[in-house]
JSON list of C-alpha atoms in Angstrom, two decimals:
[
{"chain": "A", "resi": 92, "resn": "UNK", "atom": "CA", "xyz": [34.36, -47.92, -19.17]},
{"chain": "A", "resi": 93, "resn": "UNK", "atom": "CA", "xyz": [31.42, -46.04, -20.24]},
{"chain": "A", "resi": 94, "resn": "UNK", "atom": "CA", "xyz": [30.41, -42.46, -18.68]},
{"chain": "A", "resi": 95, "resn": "UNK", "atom": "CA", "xyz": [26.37, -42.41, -18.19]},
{"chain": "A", "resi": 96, "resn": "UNK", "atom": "CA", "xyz": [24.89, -39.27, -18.13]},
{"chain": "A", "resi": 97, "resn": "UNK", "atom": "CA", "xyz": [22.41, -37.83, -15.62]},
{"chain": "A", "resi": 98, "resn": "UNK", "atom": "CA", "xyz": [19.29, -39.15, -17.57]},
{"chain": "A", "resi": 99, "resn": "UNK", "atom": "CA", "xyz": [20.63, -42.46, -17.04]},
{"chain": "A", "resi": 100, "resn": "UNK", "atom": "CA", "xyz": [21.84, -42.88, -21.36]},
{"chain": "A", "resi": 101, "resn": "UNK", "atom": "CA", "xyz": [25.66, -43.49, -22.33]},
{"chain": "A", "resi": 102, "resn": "UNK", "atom": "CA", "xyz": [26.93, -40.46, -23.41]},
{"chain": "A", "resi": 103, "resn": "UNK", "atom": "CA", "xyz": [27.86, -39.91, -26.93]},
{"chain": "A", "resi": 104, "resn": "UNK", "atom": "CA", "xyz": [31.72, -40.27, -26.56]},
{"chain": "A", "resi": 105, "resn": "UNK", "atom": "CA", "xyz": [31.09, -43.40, -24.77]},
{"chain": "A", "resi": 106, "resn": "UNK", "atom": "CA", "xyz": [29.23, -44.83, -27.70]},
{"chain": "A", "resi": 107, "resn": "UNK", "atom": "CA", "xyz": [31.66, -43.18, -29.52]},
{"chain": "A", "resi": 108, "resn": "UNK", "atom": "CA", "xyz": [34.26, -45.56, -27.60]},
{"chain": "A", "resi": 109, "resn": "UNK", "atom": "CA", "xyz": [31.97, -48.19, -28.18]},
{"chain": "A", "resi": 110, "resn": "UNK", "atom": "CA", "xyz": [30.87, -48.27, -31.42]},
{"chain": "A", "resi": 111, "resn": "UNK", "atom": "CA", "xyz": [35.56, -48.36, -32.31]},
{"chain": "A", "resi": 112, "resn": "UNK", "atom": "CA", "xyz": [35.83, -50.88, -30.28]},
{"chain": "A", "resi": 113, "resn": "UNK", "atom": "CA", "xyz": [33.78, -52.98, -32.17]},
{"chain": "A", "resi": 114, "resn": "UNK", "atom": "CA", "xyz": [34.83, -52.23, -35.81]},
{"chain": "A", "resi": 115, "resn": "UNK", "atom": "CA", "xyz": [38.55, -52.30, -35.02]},
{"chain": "A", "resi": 116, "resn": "UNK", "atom": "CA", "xyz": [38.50, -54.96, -32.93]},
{"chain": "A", "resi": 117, "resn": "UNK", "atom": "CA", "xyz": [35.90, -56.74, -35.35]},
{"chain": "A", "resi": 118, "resn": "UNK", "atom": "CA", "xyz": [37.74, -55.40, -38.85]},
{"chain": "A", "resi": 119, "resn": "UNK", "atom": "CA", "xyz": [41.05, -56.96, -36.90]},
{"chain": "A", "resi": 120, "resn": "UNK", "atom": "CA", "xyz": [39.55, -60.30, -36.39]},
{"chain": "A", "resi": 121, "resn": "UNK", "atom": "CA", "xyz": [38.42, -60.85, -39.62]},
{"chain": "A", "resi": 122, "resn": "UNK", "atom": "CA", "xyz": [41.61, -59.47, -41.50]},
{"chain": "A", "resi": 123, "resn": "UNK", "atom": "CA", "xyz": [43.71, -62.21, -39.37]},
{"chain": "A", "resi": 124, "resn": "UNK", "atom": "CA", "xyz": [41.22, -64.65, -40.41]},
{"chain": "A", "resi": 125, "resn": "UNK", "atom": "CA", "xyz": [42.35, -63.93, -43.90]},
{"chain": "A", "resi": 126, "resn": "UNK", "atom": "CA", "xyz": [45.85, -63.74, -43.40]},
{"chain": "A", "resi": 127, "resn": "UNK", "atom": "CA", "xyz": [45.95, -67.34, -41.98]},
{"chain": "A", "resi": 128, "resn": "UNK", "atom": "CA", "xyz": [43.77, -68.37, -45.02]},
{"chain": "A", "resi": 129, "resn": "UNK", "atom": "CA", "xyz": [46.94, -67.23, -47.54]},
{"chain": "A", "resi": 130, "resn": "UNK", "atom": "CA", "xyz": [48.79, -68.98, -45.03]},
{"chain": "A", "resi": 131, "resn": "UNK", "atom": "CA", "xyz": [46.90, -72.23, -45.19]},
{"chain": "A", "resi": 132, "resn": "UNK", "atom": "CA", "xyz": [46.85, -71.75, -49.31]},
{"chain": "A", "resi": 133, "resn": "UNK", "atom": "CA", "xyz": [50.59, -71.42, -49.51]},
{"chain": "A", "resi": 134, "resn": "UNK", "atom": "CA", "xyz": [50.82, -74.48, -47.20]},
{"chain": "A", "resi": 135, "resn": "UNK", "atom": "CA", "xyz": [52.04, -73.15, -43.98]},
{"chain": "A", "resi": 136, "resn": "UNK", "atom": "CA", "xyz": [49.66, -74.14, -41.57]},
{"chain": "A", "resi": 137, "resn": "UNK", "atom": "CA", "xyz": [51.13, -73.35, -37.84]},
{"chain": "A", "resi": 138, "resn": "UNK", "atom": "CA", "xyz": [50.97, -69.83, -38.90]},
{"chain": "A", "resi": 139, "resn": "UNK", "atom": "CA", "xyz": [47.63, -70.43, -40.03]},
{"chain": "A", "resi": 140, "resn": "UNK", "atom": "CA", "xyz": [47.04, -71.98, -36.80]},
{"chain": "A", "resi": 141, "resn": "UNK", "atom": "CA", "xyz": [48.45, -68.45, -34.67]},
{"chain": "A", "resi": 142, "resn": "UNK", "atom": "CA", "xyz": [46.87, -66.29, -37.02]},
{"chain": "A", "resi": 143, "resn": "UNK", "atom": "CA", "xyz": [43.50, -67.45, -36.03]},
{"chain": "A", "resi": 144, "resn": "UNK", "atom": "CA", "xyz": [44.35, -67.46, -32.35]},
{"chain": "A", "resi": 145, "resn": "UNK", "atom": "CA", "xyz": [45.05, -63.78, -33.12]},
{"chain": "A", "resi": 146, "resn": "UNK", "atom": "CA", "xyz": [41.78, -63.68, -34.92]},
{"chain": "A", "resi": 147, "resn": "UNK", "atom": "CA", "xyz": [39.82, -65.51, -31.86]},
{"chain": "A", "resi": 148, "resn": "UNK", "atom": "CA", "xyz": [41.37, -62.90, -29.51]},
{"chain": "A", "resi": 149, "resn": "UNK", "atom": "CA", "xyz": [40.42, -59.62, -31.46]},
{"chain": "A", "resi": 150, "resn": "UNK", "atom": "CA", "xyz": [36.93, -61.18, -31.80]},
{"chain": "A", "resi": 151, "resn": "UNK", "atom": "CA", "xyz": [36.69, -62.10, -28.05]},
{"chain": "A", "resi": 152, "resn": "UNK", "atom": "CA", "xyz": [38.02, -57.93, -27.58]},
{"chain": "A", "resi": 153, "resn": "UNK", "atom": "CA", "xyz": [34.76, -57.28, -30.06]},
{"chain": "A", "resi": 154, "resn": "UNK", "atom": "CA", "xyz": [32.62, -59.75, -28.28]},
{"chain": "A", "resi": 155, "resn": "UNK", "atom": "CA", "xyz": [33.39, -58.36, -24.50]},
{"chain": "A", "resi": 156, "resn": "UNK", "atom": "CA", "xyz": [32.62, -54.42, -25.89]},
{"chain": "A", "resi": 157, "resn": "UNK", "atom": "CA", "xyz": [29.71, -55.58, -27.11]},
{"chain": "A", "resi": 158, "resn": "UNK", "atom": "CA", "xyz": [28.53, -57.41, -23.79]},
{"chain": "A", "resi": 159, "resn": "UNK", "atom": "CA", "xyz": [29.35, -54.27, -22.11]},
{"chain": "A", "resi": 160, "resn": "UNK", "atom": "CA", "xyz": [26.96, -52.45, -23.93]},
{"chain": "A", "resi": 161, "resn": "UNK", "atom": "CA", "xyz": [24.52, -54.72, -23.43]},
{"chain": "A", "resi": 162, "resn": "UNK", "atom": "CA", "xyz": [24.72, -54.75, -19.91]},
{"chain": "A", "resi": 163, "resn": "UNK", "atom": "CA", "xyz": [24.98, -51.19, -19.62]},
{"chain": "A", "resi": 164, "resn": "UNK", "atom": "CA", "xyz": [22.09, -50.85, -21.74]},
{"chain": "A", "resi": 165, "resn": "UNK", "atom": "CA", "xyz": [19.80, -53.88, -19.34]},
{"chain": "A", "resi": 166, "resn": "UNK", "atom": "CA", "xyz": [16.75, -53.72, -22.21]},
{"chain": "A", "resi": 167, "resn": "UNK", "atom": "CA", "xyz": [15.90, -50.38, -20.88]},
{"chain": "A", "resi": 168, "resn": "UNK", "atom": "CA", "xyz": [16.55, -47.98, -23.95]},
{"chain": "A", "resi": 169, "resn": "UNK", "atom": "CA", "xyz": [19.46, -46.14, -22.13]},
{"chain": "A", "resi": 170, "resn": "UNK", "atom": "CA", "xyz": [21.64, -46.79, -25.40]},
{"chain": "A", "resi": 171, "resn": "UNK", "atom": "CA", "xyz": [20.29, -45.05, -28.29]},
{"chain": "A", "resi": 172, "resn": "UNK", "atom": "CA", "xyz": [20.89, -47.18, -31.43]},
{"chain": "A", "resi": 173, "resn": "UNK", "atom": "CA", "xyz": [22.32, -44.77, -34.70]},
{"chain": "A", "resi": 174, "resn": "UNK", "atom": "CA", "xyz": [23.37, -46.37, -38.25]},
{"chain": "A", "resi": 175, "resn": "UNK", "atom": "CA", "xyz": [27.06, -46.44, -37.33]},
{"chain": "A", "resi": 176, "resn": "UNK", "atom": "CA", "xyz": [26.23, -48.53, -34.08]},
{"chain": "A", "resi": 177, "resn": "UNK", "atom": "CA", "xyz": [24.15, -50.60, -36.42]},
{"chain": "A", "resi": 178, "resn": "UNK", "atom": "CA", "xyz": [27.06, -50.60, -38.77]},
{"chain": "A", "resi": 179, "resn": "UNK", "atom": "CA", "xyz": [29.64, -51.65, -36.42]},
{"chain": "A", "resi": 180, "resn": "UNK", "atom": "CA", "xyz": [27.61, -54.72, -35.12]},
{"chain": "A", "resi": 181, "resn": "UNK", "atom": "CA", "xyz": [27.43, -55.55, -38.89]},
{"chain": "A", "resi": 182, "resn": "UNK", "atom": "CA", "xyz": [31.09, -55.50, -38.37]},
{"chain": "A", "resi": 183, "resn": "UNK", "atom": "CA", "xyz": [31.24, -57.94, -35.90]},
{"chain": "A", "resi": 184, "resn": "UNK", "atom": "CA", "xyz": [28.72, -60.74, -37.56]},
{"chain": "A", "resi": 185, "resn": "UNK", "atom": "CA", "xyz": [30.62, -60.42, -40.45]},
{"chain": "A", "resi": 186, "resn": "UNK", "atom": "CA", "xyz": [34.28, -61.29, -38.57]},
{"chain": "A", "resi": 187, "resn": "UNK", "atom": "CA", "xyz": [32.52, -63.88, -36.91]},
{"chain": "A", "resi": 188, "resn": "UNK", "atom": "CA", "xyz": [31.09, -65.20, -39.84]},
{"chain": "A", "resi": 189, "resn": "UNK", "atom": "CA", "xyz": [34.73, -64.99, -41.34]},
{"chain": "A", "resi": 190, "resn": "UNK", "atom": "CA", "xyz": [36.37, -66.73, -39.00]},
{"chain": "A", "resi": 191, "resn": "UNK", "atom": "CA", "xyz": [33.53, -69.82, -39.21]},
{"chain": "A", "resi": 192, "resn": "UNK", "atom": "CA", "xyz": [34.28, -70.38, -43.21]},
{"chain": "A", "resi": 193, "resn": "UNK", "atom": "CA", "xyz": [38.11, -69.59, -43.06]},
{"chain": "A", "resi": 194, "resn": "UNK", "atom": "CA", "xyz": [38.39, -71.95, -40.27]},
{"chain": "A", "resi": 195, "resn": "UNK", "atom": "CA", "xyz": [36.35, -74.76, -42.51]},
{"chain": "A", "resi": 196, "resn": "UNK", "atom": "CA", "xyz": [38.69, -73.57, -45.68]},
{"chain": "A", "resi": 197, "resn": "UNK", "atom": "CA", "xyz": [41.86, -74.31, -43.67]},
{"chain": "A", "resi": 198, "resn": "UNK", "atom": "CA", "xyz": [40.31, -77.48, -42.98]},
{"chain": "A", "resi": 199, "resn": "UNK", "atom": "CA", "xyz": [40.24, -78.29, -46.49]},
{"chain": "A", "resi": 200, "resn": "UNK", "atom": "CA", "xyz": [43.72, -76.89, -47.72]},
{"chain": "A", "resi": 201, "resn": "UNK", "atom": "CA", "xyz": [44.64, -79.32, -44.61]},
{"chain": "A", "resi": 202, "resn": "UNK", "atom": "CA", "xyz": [42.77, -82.74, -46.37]},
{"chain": "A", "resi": 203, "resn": "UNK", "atom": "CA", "xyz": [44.30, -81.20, -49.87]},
{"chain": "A", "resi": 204, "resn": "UNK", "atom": "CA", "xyz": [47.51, -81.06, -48.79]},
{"chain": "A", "resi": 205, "resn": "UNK", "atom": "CA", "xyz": [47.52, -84.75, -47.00]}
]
């Protein structure tokens, strides 16, 4: 998945590829996550309920880039770390963050609606 050049780093369209992965997978996570929240307001709670699968599976897609890069990287240096690699990781805490308090709000509209 990710090209390494000779000095043993990821090369920069491999970060590239990276660094999309996790905002578009993480910006789709958390934009489900939302969805099923109007959902769950407007009382409909099994699409609520898929919506966040969705969510959980975009976020997984974020999560597994991420472990990639990791691994590739093996606490060695090899991937250098810019603002928009920084800024797509903010990405991802922030969906996963998301999905924790929308999944507690649906929850709630759940008890309200009881």
């Amino acid at each position: 998945m990710f090209k390494v050049e000779s000095s043993g780093e990821l090369s920069s369209e491999s970060l590239e590829e990276i660094v999309m992965g996790l905002i578009i997978n993480s910006g789709n996570a958390r934009s489900l996550a939302y969805k099923a929240l109007s959902s769950a307001k407007a009382g409909n709670f099994i699409e609520a309920e898929m919506l966040m699968e969705n969510s959980r599976e975009a976020l997984s897609d974020a999560h597994k880039v991420q472990t990639k890069m990791i691994e590739a990287d093996m606490g060695e240096g090899k991937i250098k770390v810019s603002l928009i690699l920084v800024h797509a990781q903010d990405h991802l805490m922030n969906a996963m963050l998301a999905r924790e308090l929308v999944a507690e709000l649906i929850d709630l509209h759940k008890k309200i609606n009881q």
